[in-house]
CSV table of C-alpha atoms in Angstrom, one decimal:
chain,number,residue,atom,x,y,z
P,1,MET,CA,-36.6,-41.6,-15.0
P,2,GLY,CA,-37.6,-38.0,-13.9
P,3,LEU,CA,-35.6,-34.9,-13.7
P,4,TRP,CA,-33.7,-35.9,-10.6
P,5,GLY,CA,-32.7,-39.1,-12.2
P,6,LEU,CA,-31.0,-37.0,-14.9
P,7,VAL,CA,-29.4,-34.5,-12.6
P,8,VAL,CA,-27.6,-37.0,-10.4
P,9,PRO,CA,-25.6,-38.7,-13.2
P,10,ALA,CA,-24.8,-35.3,-14.6
P,11,LEU,CA,-23.4,-34.2,-11.3
P,12,GLY,CA,-21.4,-37.4,-11.0
P,13,LEU,CA,-19.8,-36.8,-14.4
P,14,ALA,CA,-19.0,-33.2,-13.5
P,15,ALA,CA,-17.4,-34.3,-10.3
P,16,ALA,CA,-15.3,-36.9,-12.1
P,17,TRP,CA,-14.2,-34.3,-14.6
P,18,LEU,CA,-13.2,-31.8,-11.8
P,19,LEU,CA,-11.2,-34.5,-10.0
P,20,GLY,CA,-9.4,-35.2,-13.2
P,21,LEU,CA,-8.3,-31.6,-13.3
P,22,GLY,CA,-6.9,-31.8,-9.8
P,23,PHE,CA,-9.6,-30.0,-7.8
P,24,GLU,CA,-9.7,-30.9,-4.1
P,25,PRO,CA,-13.3,-31.7,-3.1
P,26,SER,CA,-12.9,-30.0,0.3
P,27,SER,CA,-12.3,-26.7,-1.4
P,28,TRP,CA,-15.3,-26.7,-3.8
P,29,LEU,CA,-17.9,-25.3,-1.4
P,30,LEU,CA,-15.6,-22.7,0.2
P,31,PRO,CA,-16.1,-20.0,-2.4
P,32,PHE,CA,-19.8,-20.3,-2.0
P,33,PHE,CA,-20.4,-20.9,1.7
P,34,SER,CA,-17.4,-19.3,3.4
P,35,ARG,CA,-17.4,-15.6,4.2
P,36,ARG,CA,-13.7,-15.7,4.7
P,37,GLY,CA,-13.0,-16.7,1.1
P,38,ARG,CA,-11.5,-19.8,-0.4
P,39,LEU,CA,-8.7,-21.4,1.5
P,40,LEU,CA,-6.0,-23.1,-0.5
P,41,SER,CA,-3.2,-25.4,0.6
P,42,PRO,CA,0.3,-25.0,-1.0
P,43,ALA,CA,-0.2,-28.3,-2.9
P,44,GLU,CA,-3.5,-27.1,-4.4
P,45,LEU,CA,-2.1,-23.7,-5.3
P,46,ALA,CA,0.8,-25.4,-7.0
P,47,ARG,CA,-1.6,-26.8,-9.6
P,48,TYR,CA,-2.6,-23.3,-10.8
P,49,THR,CA,0.3,-22.7,-13.1
P,50,GLY,CA,-1.6,-22.0,-16.3
P,51,ALA,CA,0.0,-25.0,-18.0
P,52,GLN,CA,-2.1,-27.3,-20.2
P,53,GLY,CA,-4.5,-29.3,-18.0
P,54,SER,CA,-4.1,-26.8,-15.1
P,55,PRO,CA,-7.3,-25.6,-13.4
P,56,GLY,CA,-6.3,-22.0,-13.7
P,57,LEU,CA,-3.5,-19.5,-13.1
P,58,TYR,CA,-3.0,-18.2,-9.6
P,59,LEU,CA,-0.2,-16.5,-7.6
P,60,ALA,CA,0.0,-15.4,-4.0
P,61,VAL,CA,1.5,-12.4,-2.2
P,62,LEU,CA,1.7,-12.4,1.6
P,63,GLY,CA,-0.8,-15.2,1.6
P,64,GLN,CA,-3.4,-13.5,-0.6
P,65,VAL,CA,-4.2,-15.5,-3.7
P,66,PHE,CA,-5.0,-13.8,-7.0
P,67,ASP,CA,-6.4,-15.1,-10.2
P,68,VAL,CA,-4.1,-13.8,-12.9
P,69,ARG,CA,-5.5,-15.6,-15.9
P,70,ARG,CA,-6.1,-12.4,-17.8
P,71,GLY,CA,-2.4,-11.7,-17.4
P,72,HIS,CA,-1.5,-15.1,-19.0
P,73,THR,CA,1.1,-13.5,-21.3
P,74,HIS,CA,3.0,-12.3,-18.2
P,75,TYR,CA,2.4,-15.1,-15.8
P,76,GLY,CA,1.8,-18.2,-18.0
P,77,PRO,CA,4.4,-20.9,-18.6
P,78,GLY,CA,7.5,-19.5,-20.1
P,79,ALA,CA,6.4,-15.9,-19.6
P,80,ALA,CA,8.6,-13.3,-17.8
P,81,TYR,CA,6.8,-13.7,-14.5
P,82,GLY,CA,5.8,-17.3,-14.9
P,83,VAL,CA,8.0,-18.2,-12.0
P,84,PHE,CA,5.5,-16.7,-9.6
P,85,ALA,CA,2.6,-18.9,-10.8
P,86,GLY,CA,1.3,-21.5,-8.4
P,87,LYS,CA,3.1,-20.3,-5.4
P,88,ASP,CA,3.7,-17.5,-2.9
P,89,ALA,CA,7.1,-16.1,-3.8
P,90,SER,CA,6.7,-12.8,-1.8
P,91,ARG,CA,10.4,-12.6,-1.1
P,92,ALA,CA,11.3,-12.6,-4.7
P,93,PHE,CA,9.1,-9.6,-5.4
P,94,ALA,CA,11.5,-7.6,-3.3
P,95,THR,CA,14.9,-9.2,-3.9
P,96,GLY,CA,14.6,-10.2,-7.6
P,97,ASP,CA,16.1,-13.6,-6.8
P,98,PHE,CA,14.2,-16.0,-9.1
P,99,THR,CA,16.1,-19.1,-8.0
P,100,ASN,CA,14.4,-21.9,-6.0
P,101,THR,CA,15.9,-20.4,-2.8
P,102,GLY,CA,14.6,-17.0,-3.6
P,103,LEU,CA,11.1,-17.9,-4.8
P,104,VAL,CA,9.7,-18.4,-1.3
P,105,ASP,CA,7.2,-16.7,1.1
P,106,ASP,CA,9.7,-16.1,3.9
P,107,VAL,CA,10.1,-12.4,4.2
P,108,SER,CA,12.0,-12.4,7.5
P,109,GLY,CA,15.2,-10.3,7.4
P,110,LEU,CA,14.1,-8.1,4.6
P,111,SER,CA,14.7,-4.3,4.9
P,112,PRO,CA,11.8,-1.9,5.5
P,113,SER,CA,12.2,-0.6,1.9
P,114,GLU,CA,12.0,-4.2,0.6
P,115,MET,CA,8.9,-4.8,2.6
P,116,LEU,CA,7.4,-1.7,1.1
P,117,THR,CA,8.2,-3.0,-2.3
P,118,ILE,CA,6.2,-6.2,-1.5
P,119,GLN,CA,3.3,-4.0,-0.3
P,120,ASN,CA,3.4,-2.1,-3.5
P,121,TRP,CA,3.0,-5.4,-5.5
P,122,LEU,CA,0.2,-6.5,-3.2
P,123,SER,CA,-1.6,-3.2,-3.9
P,124,PHE,CA,-1.0,-3.7,-7.6
P,125,TYR,CA,-2.6,-7.2,-7.6
P,126,SER,CA,-5.5,-6.0,-5.4
P,127,GLU,CA,-6.3,-3.2,-7.9
P,128,ASN,CA,-5.8,-5.2,-11.1
P,129,TYR,CA,-6.8,-8.8,-10.3
P,130,ILE,CA,-9.4,-10.7,-8.3
P,131,CYS,CA,-8.4,-12.0,-4.9
P,132,VAL,CA,-9.9,-15.6,-4.8
P,133,GLY,CA,-8.8,-16.5,-1.3
P,134,LYS,CA,-6.0,-17.2,1.1
P,135,LEU,CA,-3.1,-19.6,1.2
P,136,VAL,CA,-2.9,-21.7,4.3
P,137,GLY,CA,0.6,-21.7,5.7
P,138,ARG,CA,3.0,-18.9,6.7
P,139,PHE,CA,0.5,-16.0,6.7
P,140,TYR,CA,-2.9,-17.6,7.3
P,141,ASP,CA,-3.8,-20.6,9.5
P,142,GLU,CA,-6.3,-23.4,8.6
P,143,ASN,CA,-9.2,-21.1,9.7
P,144,GLY,CA,-8.1,-18.2,7.5
P,145,ALA,CA,-6.9,-16.2,10.4
P,146,PRO,CA,-3.7,-14.1,10.1
P,147,THR,CA,-0.6,-15.6,11.7
P,148,LYS,CA,2.1,-14.0,13.8
P,149,ALA,CA,4.3,-13.8,10.7
P,150,LEU,CA,1.7,-11.8,8.8
P,151,GLU,CA,1.2,-9.5,11.8
P,152,GLN,CA,4.9,-8.9,12.0
P,153,ALA,CA,5.1,-8.2,8.2
P,154,LYS,CA,2.2,-5.7,8.5
P,155,ALA,CA,3.8,-3.9,11.4
P,156,VAL,CA,7.0,-3.3,9.4
P,157,ILE,CA,5.0,-2.1,6.4
P,158,GLU,CA,2.9,0.2,8.5
P,159,GLU,CA,6.0,1.7,10.1
P,160,VAL,CA,7.5,2.4,6.7
P,161,LEU,CA,4.3,3.9,5.4
P,162,LYS,CA,4.2,6.2,8.5
P,163,PHE,CA,7.8,7.3,8.0
P,164,LYS,CA,7.1,7.9,4.3
P,165,GLY,CA,4.1,9.9,5.2
P,166,GLN,CA,6.1,12.0,7.5
P,167,ASN,CA,8.7,12.6,4.8
P,168,ASP,CA,6.0,13.5,2.3
P,169,GLU,CA,4.5,16.0,4.8
P,170,LYS,CA,8.0,17.5,5.4
P,171,LYS,CA,8.4,18.1,1.7
P,172,GLN,CA,4.9,19.7,1.5
P,173,PHE,CA,5.3,21.7,4.7
P,174,PRO,CA,9.1,22.2,5.5
P,175,PRO,CA,9.8,23.3,9.0
P,176,CYS,CA,10.5,27.0,9.6
P,177,ASN,CA,13.9,28.3,10.7
P,178,SER,CA,13.6,29.7,14.2
P,179,GLU,CA,15.5,31.5,16.9
P,180,TRP,CA,14.6,32.9,20.3
P,181,SER,CA,16.1,35.6,22.5
P,182,SER,CA,15.0,37.2,25.8
P,183,THR,CA,15.0,40.6,24.2
P,184,SER,CA,13.2,40.1,20.9
P,185,GLY,CA,11.1,36.9,21.5
P,186,SER,CA,10.7,34.2,18.9
P,187,ARG,CA,11.5,34.7,15.3
P,188,PHE,CA,10.4,32.3,12.5
P,189,TRP,CA,11.4,32.6,8.9
P,190,CYS,CA,11.3,30.6,5.7
P,191,SER,CA,14.0,30.2,3.0
P,192,LYS,CA,14.5,27.8,0.1
P,193,GLN,CA,16.4,25.5,2.4
P,194,SER,CA,14.6,25.9,5.7
P,195,GLY,CA,13.9,22.6,7.5
P,196,GLY,CA,16.7,21.0,5.6
P,197,VAL,CA,14.4,20.7,2.5
P,198,SER,CA,15.8,22.2,-0.7
P,199,ARG,CA,13.2,23.6,-3.0
P,200,ASP,CA,12.5,26.3,-5.6
P,201,TRP,CA,10.1,28.3,-3.4
P,202,THR,CA,10.4,30.1,-0.1
P,203,GLY,CA,7.0,30.0,1.5
P,204,VAL,CA,5.4,31.8,4.5
P,205,PRO,CA,5.3,30.8,8.1
P,206,ARG,CA,2.1,29.1,9.3
P,207,LYS,CA,1.0,27.0,12.3
P,208,LEU,CA,0.4,23.4,11.3
P,209,TYR,CA,-2.0,21.4,13.5
P,210,LYS,CA,-2.4,17.6,13.5
P,211,PRO,CA,-6.1,16.7,13.1
P,212,GLY,CA,-7.7,16.3,16.5
P,213,SER,CA,-4.7,17.9,18.3
P,214,SER,CA,-4.2,21.3,19.8
P,215,ASP,CA,-0.5,21.1,19.3
P,216,SER,CA,1.1,22.9,16.4
P,217,HIS,CA,4.5,23.7,14.9
P,218,CYS,CA,5.8,26.3,12.4
P,219,VAL,CA,6.0,25.2,8.8
P,220,CYS,CA,6.7,27.0,5.5
P,221,VAL,CA,3.7,27.1,3.1
P,222,ARG,CA,3.8,27.5,-0.6
P,223,THR,CA,1.8,30.5,-1.7
P,224,THR,CA,1.3,30.1,-5.5
P,225,GLY,CA,0.2,27.5,-7.9
P,226,PRO,CA,-2.3,24.6,-7.3
P,227,PRO,CA,-2.6,22.9,-3.9
P,228,SER,CA,-0.4,19.9,-3.3
P,229,GLY,CA,-2.1,16.7,-4.6
P,230,GLN,CA,-3.6,18.7,-7.5
P,231,LEU,CA,-0.4,19.9,-9.1
P,232,ASP,CA,-1.7,18.9,-12.6
P,233,SER,CA,-4.9,20.9,-12.1
P,234,THR,CA,-5.5,23.9,-14.4
P,235,GLU,CA,-8.4,25.2,-12.4
P,236,HIS,CA,-7.2,26.6,-9.0
P,237,SER,CA,-7.0,29.8,-7.0
P,238,ASP,CA,-3.2,30.1,-7.4
P,239,ARG,CA,-2.8,30.1,-3.6
P,240,GLY,CA,-0.6,27.0,-3.2
P,241,ASP,CA,-1.4,25.3,0.1
P,242,LEU,CA,-2.6,28.4,2.0
P,243,ASP,CA,-6.1,27.1,2.2
P,244,ASN,CA,-5.2,23.9,3.8
P,245,PRO,CA,-7.6,23.4,6.7
P,246,ASN,CA,-4.9,22.3,9.1
P,247,LEU,CA,-3.0,25.6,8.8
P,248,GLN,CA,-3.5,28.8,10.8
P,249,ASP,CA,-1.9,32.3,10.5
P,250,TYR,CA,0.3,33.7,13.2
P,251,LYS,CA,-1.5,36.7,14.7
P,252,GLY,CA,0.3,40.0,14.3
P,253,CYS,CA,2.3,38.8,11.3
P,254,HIS,CA,1.7,39.8,7.7
P,255,PRO,CA,0.0,36.8,6.0
P,256,LEU,CA,2.4,36.9,3.0
P,257,ALA,CA,5.7,37.8,4.8
P,258,ASP,CA,8.4,35.1,4.8
P,259,TRP,CA,9.2,35.9,8.5
P,260,CYS,CA,7.3,36.5,11.7
P,261,VAL,CA,8.3,37.7,15.2
P,262,LEU,CA,6.3,36.8,18.2
P,263,ARG,CA,6.9,38.8,21.4
P,264,ASP,CA,6.7,36.8,24.6
């Protein structure tokens, strides 16, 4: 019979077995030959519930499909998050509505903070599970390209992250108090509430520059302890954020004084 005569029947039996498990033939080659990843239809994804006879255990967030088999105790049938299996229920990640009307991928009308919650879940799955492809529908078209709905969702999330970053920067570098007069010039000073940020340290005035920009503004800088972002570190120079490369001293002012006067 020859080797090929044995291989062909074996392939036929394997194909029949896969069909019996509910695999769609059109999707078999995508993981191997498509750089964009596997594309699944909602009907195909619905088979991946982890139930007996199911081909696997998948869920989707904003159209990205993840294999969560190793989290079967959390996402399998009857488990706490089993309602997310086999579908994209992005909205429910933010609202906590696990009814049929809530377990949907429509995220329109959600608040910015709710969209950030969804992004946090997406980051969680990206870090802890394997992304196996994309779900064709609301967020990706039949070619795997992002849809307008996904672009809108991303725009909201990016705006929230930008605002959050600004708030984080304000906590790290609270704005100085300031006043100006024609006789004494500009005066900057720091307090434990300057910039509207309550804290347990006063800080010293410094110019803060945005990377790539020549513009600066006065901020209060912590002078003791480890640098921000390394607060748990035991090995540091006990200079707080004074060595941040985006900071610059005010010329003519004492580097550790909590106030500074600039003559015009």
